[in-house]
XYZ file of C-alpha atoms in Angstrom:
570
model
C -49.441 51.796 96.486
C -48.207 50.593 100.173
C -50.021 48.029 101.338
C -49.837 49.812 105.182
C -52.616 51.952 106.619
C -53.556 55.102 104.475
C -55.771 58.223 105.384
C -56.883 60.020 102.860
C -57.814 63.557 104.116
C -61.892 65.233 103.622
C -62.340 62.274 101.080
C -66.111 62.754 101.329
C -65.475 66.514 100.610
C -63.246 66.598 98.517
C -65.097 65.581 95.475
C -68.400 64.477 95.317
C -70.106 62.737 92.249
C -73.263 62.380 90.966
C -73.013 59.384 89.022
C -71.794 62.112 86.204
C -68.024 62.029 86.206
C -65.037 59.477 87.606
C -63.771 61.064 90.727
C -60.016 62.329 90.445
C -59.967 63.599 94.091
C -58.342 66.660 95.184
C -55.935 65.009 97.954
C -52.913 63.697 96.692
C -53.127 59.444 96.696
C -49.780 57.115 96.785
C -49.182 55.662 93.420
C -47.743 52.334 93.490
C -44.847 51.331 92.428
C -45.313 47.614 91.694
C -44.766 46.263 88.249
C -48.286 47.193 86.266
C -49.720 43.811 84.794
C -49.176 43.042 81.003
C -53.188 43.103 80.455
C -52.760 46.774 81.788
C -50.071 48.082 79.941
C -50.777 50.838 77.661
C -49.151 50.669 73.751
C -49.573 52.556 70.572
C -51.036 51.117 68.032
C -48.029 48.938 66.261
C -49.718 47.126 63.597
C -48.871 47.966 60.643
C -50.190 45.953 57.030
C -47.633 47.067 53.998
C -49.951 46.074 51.288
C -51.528 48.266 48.708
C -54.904 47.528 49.956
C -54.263 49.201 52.992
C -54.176 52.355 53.029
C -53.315 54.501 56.587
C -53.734 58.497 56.389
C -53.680 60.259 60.230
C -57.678 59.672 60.051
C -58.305 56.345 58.964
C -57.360 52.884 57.909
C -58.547 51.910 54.750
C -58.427 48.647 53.708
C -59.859 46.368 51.065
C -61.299 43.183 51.672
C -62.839 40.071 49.573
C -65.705 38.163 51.531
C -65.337 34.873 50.015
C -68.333 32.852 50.705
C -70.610 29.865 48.611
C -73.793 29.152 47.542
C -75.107 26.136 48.190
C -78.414 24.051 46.575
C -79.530 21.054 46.639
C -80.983 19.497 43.229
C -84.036 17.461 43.287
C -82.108 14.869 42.669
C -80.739 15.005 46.049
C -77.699 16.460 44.405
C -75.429 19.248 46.184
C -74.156 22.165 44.164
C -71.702 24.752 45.817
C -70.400 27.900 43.844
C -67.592 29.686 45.587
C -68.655 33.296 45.711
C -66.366 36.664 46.574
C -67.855 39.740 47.041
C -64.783 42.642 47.668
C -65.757 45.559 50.390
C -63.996 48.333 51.947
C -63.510 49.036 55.512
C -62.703 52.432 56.760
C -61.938 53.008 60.770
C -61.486 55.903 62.282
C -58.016 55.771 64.093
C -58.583 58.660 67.068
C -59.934 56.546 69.956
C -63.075 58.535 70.896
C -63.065 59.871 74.786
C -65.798 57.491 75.964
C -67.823 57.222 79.579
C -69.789 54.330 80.528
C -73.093 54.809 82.339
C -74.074 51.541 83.840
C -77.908 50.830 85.018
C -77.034 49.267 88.297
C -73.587 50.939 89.060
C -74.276 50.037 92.867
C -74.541 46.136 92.123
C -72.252 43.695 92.435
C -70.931 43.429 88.588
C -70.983 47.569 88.463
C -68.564 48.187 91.896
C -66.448 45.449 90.830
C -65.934 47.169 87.232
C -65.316 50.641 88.897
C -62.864 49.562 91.370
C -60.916 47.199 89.008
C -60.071 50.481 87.213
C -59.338 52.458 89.751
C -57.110 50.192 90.961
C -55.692 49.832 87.456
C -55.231 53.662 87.330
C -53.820 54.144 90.466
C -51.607 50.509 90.009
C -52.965 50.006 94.046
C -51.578 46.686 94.977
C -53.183 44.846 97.829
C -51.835 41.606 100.438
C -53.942 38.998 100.266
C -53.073 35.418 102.173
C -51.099 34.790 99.339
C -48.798 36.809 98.830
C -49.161 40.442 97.421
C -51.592 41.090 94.407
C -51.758 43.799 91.315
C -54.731 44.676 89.940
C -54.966 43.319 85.948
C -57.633 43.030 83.548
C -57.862 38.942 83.400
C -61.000 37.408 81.845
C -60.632 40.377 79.372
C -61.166 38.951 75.650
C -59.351 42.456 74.672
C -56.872 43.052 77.154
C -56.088 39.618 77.909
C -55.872 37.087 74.527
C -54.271 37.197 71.649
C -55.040 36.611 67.795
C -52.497 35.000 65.518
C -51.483 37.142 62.733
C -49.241 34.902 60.773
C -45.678 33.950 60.506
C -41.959 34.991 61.152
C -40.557 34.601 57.749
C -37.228 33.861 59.561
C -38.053 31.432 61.922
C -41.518 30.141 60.832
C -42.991 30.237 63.874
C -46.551 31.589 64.453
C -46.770 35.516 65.765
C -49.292 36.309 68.162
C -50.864 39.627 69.422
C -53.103 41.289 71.881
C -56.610 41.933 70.306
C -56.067 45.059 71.801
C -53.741 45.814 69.357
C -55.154 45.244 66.315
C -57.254 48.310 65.518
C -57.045 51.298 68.142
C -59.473 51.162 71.211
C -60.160 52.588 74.000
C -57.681 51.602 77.440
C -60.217 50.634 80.170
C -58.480 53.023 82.263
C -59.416 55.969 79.996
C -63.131 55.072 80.687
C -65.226 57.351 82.957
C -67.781 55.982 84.904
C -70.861 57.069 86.315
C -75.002 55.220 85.877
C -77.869 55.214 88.058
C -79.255 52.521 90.763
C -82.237 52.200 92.700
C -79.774 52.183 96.185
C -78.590 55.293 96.757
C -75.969 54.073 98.599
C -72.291 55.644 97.661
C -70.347 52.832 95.976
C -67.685 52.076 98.703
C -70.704 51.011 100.705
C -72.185 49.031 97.947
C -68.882 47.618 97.284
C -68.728 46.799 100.513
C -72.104 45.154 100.783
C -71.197 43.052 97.334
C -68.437 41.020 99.226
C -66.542 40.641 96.059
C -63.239 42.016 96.648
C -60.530 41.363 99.172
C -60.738 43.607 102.168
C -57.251 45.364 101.937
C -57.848 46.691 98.199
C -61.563 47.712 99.280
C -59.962 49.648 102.318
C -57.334 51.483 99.524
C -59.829 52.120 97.006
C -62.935 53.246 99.193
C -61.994 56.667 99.492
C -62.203 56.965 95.742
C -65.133 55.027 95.214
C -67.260 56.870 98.334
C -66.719 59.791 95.834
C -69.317 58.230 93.085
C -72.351 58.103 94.023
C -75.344 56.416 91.639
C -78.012 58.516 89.589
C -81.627 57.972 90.701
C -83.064 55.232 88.924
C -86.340 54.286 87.785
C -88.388 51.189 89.755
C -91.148 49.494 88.376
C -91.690 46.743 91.071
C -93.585 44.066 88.588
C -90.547 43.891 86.596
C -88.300 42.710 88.928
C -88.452 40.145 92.303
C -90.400 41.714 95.218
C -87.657 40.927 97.437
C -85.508 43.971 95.727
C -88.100 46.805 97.121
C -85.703 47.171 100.460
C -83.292 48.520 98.368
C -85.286 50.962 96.175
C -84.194 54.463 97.803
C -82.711 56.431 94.809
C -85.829 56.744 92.566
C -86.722 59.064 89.934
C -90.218 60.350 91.045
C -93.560 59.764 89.527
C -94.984 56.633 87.413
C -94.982 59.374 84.112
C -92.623 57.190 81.941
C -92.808 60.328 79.566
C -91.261 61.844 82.359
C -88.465 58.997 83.149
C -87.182 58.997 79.304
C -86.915 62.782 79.438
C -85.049 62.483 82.827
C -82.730 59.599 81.888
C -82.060 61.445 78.565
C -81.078 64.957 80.736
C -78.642 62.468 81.888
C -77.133 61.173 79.411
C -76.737 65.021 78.231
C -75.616 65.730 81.020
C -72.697 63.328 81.731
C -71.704 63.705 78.460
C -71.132 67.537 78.495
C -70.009 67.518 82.310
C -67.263 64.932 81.021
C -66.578 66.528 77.513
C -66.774 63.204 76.315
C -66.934 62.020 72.557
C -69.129 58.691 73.084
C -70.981 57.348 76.258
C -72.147 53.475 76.262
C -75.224 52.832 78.145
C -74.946 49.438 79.906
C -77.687 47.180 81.808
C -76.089 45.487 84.713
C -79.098 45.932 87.007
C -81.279 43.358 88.032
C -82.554 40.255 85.619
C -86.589 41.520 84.714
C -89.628 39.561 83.587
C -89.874 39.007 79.769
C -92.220 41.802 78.234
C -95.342 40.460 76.716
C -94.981 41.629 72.945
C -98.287 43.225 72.354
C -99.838 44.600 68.808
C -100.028 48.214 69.310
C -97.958 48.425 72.311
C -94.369 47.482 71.487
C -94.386 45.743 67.977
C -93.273 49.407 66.261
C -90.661 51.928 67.188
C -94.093 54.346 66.903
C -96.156 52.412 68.861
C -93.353 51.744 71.249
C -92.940 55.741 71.687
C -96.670 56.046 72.175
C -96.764 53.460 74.838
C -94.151 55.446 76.945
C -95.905 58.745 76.404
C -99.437 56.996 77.836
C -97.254 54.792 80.243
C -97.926 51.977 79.533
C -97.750 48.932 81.899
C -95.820 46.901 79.674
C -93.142 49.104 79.059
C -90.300 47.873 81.423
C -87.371 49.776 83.025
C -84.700 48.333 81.085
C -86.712 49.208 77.582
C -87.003 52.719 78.374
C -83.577 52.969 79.491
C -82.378 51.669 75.937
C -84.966 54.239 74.300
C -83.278 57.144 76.139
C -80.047 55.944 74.469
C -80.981 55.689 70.769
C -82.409 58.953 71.217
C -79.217 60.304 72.778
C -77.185 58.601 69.769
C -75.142 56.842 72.822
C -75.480 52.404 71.994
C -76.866 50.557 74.394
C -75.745 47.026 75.884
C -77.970 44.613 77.779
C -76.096 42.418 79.967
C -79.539 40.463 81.432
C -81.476 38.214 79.874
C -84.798 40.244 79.808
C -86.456 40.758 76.245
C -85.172 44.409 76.270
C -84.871 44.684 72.826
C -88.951 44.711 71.750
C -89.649 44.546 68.203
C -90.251 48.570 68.556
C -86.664 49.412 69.844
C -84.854 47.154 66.911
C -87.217 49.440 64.594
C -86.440 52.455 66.530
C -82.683 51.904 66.285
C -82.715 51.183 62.977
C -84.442 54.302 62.274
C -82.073 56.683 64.096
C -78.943 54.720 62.964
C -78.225 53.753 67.023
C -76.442 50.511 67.946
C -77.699 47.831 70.700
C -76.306 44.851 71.659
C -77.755 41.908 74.292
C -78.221 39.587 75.924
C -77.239 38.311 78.973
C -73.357 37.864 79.573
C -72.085 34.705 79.114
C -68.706 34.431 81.535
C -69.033 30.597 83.104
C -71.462 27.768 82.716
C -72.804 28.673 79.749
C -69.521 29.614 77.691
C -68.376 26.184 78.732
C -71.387 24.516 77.338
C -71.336 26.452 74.277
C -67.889 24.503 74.266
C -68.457 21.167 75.284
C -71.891 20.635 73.538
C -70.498 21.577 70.064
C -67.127 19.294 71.045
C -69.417 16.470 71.326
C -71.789 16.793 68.239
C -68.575 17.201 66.243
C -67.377 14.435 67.677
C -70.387 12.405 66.497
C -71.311 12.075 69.626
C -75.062 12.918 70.386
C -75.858 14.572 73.816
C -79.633 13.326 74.863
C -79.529 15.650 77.570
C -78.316 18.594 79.699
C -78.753 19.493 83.422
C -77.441 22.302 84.407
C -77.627 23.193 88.155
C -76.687 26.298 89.843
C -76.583 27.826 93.576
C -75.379 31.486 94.336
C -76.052 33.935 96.972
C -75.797 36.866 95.611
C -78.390 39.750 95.028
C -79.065 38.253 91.421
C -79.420 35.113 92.885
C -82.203 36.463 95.374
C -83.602 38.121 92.671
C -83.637 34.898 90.585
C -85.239 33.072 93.407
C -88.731 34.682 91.801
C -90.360 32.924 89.441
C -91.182 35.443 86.475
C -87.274 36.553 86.340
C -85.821 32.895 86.534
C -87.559 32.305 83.465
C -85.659 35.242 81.886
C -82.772 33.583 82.633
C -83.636 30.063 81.765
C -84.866 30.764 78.457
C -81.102 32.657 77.725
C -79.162 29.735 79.083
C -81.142 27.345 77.143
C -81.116 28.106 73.827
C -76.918 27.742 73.841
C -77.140 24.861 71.796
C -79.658 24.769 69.496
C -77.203 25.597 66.513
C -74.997 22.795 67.709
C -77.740 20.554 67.083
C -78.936 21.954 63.566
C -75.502 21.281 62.235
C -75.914 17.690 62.458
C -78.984 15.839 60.873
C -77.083 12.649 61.040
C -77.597 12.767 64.850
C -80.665 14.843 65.515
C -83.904 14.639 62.943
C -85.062 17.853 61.637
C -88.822 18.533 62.371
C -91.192 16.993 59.819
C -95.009 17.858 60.424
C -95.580 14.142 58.329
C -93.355 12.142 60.888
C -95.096 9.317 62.361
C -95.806 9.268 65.666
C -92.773 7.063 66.717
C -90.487 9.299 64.211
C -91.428 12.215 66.205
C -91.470 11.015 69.591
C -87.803 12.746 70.816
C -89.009 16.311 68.665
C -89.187 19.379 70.611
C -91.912 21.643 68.593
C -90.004 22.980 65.529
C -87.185 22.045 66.558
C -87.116 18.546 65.542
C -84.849 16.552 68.092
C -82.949 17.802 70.477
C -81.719 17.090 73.734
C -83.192 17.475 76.612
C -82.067 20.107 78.275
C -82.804 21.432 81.772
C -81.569 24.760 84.129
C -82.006 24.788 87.807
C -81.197 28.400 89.503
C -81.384 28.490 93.415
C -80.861 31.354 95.982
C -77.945 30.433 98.819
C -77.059 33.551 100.747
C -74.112 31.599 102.889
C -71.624 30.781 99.095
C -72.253 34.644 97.979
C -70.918 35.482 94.596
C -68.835 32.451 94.968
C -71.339 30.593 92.223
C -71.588 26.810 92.301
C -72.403 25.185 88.803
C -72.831 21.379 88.215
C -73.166 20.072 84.498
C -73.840 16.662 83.685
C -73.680 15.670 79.688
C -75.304 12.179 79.375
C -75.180 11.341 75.786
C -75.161 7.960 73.069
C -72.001 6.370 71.494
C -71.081 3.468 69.654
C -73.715 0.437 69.692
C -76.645 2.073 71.828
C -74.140 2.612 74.131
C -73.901 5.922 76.800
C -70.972 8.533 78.510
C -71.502 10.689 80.929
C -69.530 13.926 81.483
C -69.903 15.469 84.834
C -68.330 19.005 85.580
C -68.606 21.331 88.789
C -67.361 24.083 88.051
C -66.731 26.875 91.352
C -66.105 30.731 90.170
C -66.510 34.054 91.716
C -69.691 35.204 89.780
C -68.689 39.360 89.569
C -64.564 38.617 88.653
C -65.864 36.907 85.380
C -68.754 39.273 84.365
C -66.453 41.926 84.856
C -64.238 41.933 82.346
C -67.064 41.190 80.051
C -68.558 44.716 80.798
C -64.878 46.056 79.547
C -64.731 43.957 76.426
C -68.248 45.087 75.599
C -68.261 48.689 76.131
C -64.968 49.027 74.143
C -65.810 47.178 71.614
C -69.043 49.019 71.290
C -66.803 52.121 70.838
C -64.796 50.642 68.250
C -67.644 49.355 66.231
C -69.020 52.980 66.202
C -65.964 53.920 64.077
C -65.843 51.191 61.559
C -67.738 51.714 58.522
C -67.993 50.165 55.212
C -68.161 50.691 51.338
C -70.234 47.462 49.386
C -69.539 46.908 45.823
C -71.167 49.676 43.618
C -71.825 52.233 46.602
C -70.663 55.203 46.306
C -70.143 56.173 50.203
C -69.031 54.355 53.334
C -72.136 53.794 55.924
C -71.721 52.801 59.289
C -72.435 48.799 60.493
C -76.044 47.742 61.383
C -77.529 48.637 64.390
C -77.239 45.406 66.068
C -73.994 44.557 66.722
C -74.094 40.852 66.164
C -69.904 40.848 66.803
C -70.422 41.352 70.560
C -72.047 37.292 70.560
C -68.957 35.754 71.957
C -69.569 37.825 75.411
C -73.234 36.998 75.289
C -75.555 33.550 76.331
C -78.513 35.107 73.922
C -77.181 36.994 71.147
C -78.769 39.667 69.616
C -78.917 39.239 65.673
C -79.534 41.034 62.458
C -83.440 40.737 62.141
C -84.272 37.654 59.571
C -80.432 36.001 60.579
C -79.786 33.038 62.436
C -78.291 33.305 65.790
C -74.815 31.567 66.244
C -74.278 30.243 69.632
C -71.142 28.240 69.310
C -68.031 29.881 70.970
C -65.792 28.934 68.496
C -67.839 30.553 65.050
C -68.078 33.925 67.421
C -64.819 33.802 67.824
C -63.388 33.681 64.670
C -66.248 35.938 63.215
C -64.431 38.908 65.366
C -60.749 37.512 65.020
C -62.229 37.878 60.680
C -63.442 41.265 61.036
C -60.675 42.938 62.777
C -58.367 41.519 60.736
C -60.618 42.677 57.263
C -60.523 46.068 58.658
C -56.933 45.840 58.086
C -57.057 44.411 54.945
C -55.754 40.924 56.342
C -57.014 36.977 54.512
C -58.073 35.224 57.786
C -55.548 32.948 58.844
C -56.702 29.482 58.411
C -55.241 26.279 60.183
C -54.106 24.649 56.756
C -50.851 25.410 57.142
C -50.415 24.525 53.939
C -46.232 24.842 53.771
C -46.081 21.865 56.409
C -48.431 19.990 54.120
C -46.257 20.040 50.991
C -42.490 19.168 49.565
């Protein structure tokens, strides 16, 4: 698109949305002409495995796959036995991409106007002047549409080939998505875009006549959830405190931005504000029963964001938390369980915390032992100013704290597991049941004047050689929305492609979908959500290669290791 001054005629009138549908306006817009960005580009699916355990009809890919794993015990003779095990499954994906919206809790927020201009930018290829020089719009940060995965090698060159994870399996484009959620501010999201400060004034100035078109869904507000200082914006609310009511109204939603859209799949998404935990209560939110009984007498302790991911399970659309709030009560992992639904949470992980995952587990395998962690942020923001209260900064510290907990479990020779005999010298660096561990400490602070231009400060003090010490010291400077972004993307369309994978385990007789909680989505996530009874895996690397694995057993593919055995050998 040019770059010079552009009217756009009746934008206001010429569409107007509800939150129910991505605005394709009736006036005629410029389309640019600029080069579209490689993380942009659309392709077919290319991949194709010629083995006989890969089967491709126009439905699905089949493929076989053998989980090798191994059991490992330890004798009482302090012993170690390990017996390789493989266990052979069958994947089945559906190959048509499903038509898929995304309704995002908190559309009018920073995170959810950044996503919805980034693609209409995309869409449109609008190009914008910045000081530097002319920019395109891409989908950097994008695990998806910006990374690749190594497949293997060029039999006539030997060199490694390399791929877009976006073209592994078929998934949805992000510009294919159509958008729409609710928000407390009613404001129409070229305002809110504008009040977010996030993107450079000459692409907000080309885009806000398409984004004045969508205008957020009324929300629901339950003010001891969330900081006081977020009642100024509350406008948009669904009436009433009859939470009975609110799940039926968000559900009429959901049904009705589906049908409205004619869409195959929507993906609810939290991007609102951070909440309070939930006090798990007996009775209250410990069942899926209890859970729907709670909402039906409205109870107090039934927050926004929990009734919100109700309304999705029952509307078969998956739900995503991307806040650190204890959204998923024991009742809606039991409810979604029930009704076959998928969830995933918590919290996205896009900058200090991804690099900690990172740098703690680089130093523990190292044999280096971290003592302790101070992390120390400053943003101004509106989730910083909600942060600056008390009950939702401890949301967030207790998601950015736990990050390296399995680091520290890996490695007995440096940390001392918990043992309720240890004297009292023994035990004097344990932290409860978790045996030592570093100390580790998160500072949060509201500063309106650096707005979503985060500040992060790290320092890693930790013990080497001979009693001796090493300190690490990072600042680290990113624009706060630009990173959490592309994480929305990644999520949602993985979501979508999840809900098409199924699998067949040795001695079944039919494929069944994957469990409800979609343990895959950890590498976008500070607090992942887990399997109930299953260990939580925090390093960046493991998540990593857990979803480079899977998408490559869905097409029947060994996981490439980094033997490379052939430069090993004669």
């Amino acid at each position: 698109m040019s770059t010079n001054s552009t009217t756009y005629p009746n934008a206001h009138s010429a569409y107007s949305s509800q939150g129910t549908t991505t605005p394709e306006p009736e006036f005629e817009l410029p389309q640019g002409n600029a080069p579209i960005h490689p993380t942009a580009v659309r392709t077919e699916h290319a991949i194709t495995v010629d083995s006989e355990r890969t089967v491709y009809t126009p439905e699905h890919i089949t493929a076989k796959f053998d989980y090798r794993a191994a059991h490992v015990v330890r004798t009482p003779e302090g012993q170690i036995k390990v017996t390789p095990t493989v266990t052979p499954y069958e994947f089945r994906t559906a190959r048509k991409v499903q038509k898929t919206g995304l309704m995002m809790i908190g559309i009018g927020g920073n995170n959810g106007t950044t996503l919805c201009a980034t693609i209409l930018a995309n869409r449109h290829n609008i190009s914008w002047n910045t000081k530097s020089g002319v920019q395109s719009p891409n989908y950097i940060g994008s695990l998806l549409r910006a990374s690749t995965v190594r497949l293997g090698t060029d039999p006539a060159t030997q060199k490694d080939v390399y791929v877009p994870i976006s073209d592994m399996l078929p998934m949805v484009h992000p510009n294919d998505l159509v958008l729409g959620g609710w928000d407390i501010s009613g404001a129409p999201l070229d305002a809110a875009m504008r009040r977010a400060e996030v993107l450079d004034y000459d692409l907000q100035r080309q885009i806000k006549p398409l984004m004045a078109l969508i205008k957020p869904l009324p929300s629901i507000y339950y003010p001891d959830f969330i900081a006081a200082n977020q009642s100024e914006r509350a406008d948009n609310l669904i009436p009433g405190n009859d939470k009975q009511a609110h799940l039926d109204h968000i559900r009429a939603d959901i049904r009705a931005f589906k049908q409205t859209n004619d869409l195959d799949r929507v993906v609810v998404f939290w991007t609102a504000n951070t909440e309070r935990y939930s006090d798990i209560i007996p009775g209250v939110n410990d069942t899926a029963d209890n859970l729907l009984a709670a909402i039906k007498s409205s109870h107090s302790e039934v927050s926004p964001s929990t009734l919100f991911a109700v309304a999705a399970l029952l509307e078969n659309a998956p739900f995503v938390n991307g806040a650190p709030q204890n959204t998923f009560v024991p009742g809606v992992i039991q409810l979604a369980e029930r009704v076959g639904g998928f969830i995933g949470g918590d919290d996205l992980k896009s900058g200090q915390t991804k690099l900690k995952s990172v740098l703690a587990e680089f130093l523990v395998n190292a044999g280096i032992k971290p003592l302790s962690i101070a992390s120390y942020n400053h943003l101004g923001n509106n989730d910083g100013h909600n942060l600056s209260a008390e009950a939702q900064f401890k949301s967030k510290e207790i998601s950015k704290s736990s990050v390296v907990d399995d680091m520290v479990d890996s490695n007995r020779l440096l940390y001392k597991a918990y043992d309720p005999n240890a004297t009292k010298e023994e035990a004097k660096n344990f932290k409860g049941k978790k045996g030592e561990h570093p100390d580790h400490l998160v500072v949060i602070k509201y500063m309106p004047a650096v707005g979503d231009s985060k500040r992060a400060i790290d320092e890693y003090y930790s013990e080497i050689l001979g009693g001796g010490r090493s300190t690490i010291n990072i600042f680290n400077e990113c624009e706060d929305s630009l990173l959490a972004t592309p994480l929305i993307l990644d999520l949602t369309i993985l979501t979508e492609l999840l809900t098409r994978v199924q699998y067949r385990a040795p001695g079944a007789a039919d494929f069944k979908q994957l469990h409800p909680v979609l343990s895959l989505l950890s590498y976008m996530l500070k607090a992942p959500l887990v399997k109930p009874g299953t260990d939580v895996v925090n390093s960046l690397n493991r998540q990593r290669n857990a979803l480079d694995q899977f998408l490559k057993a869905c097409l029947g593919l060994d996981h490439q290791n980094d033997l490379l055995l052939e430069t090993r050998i004669w």
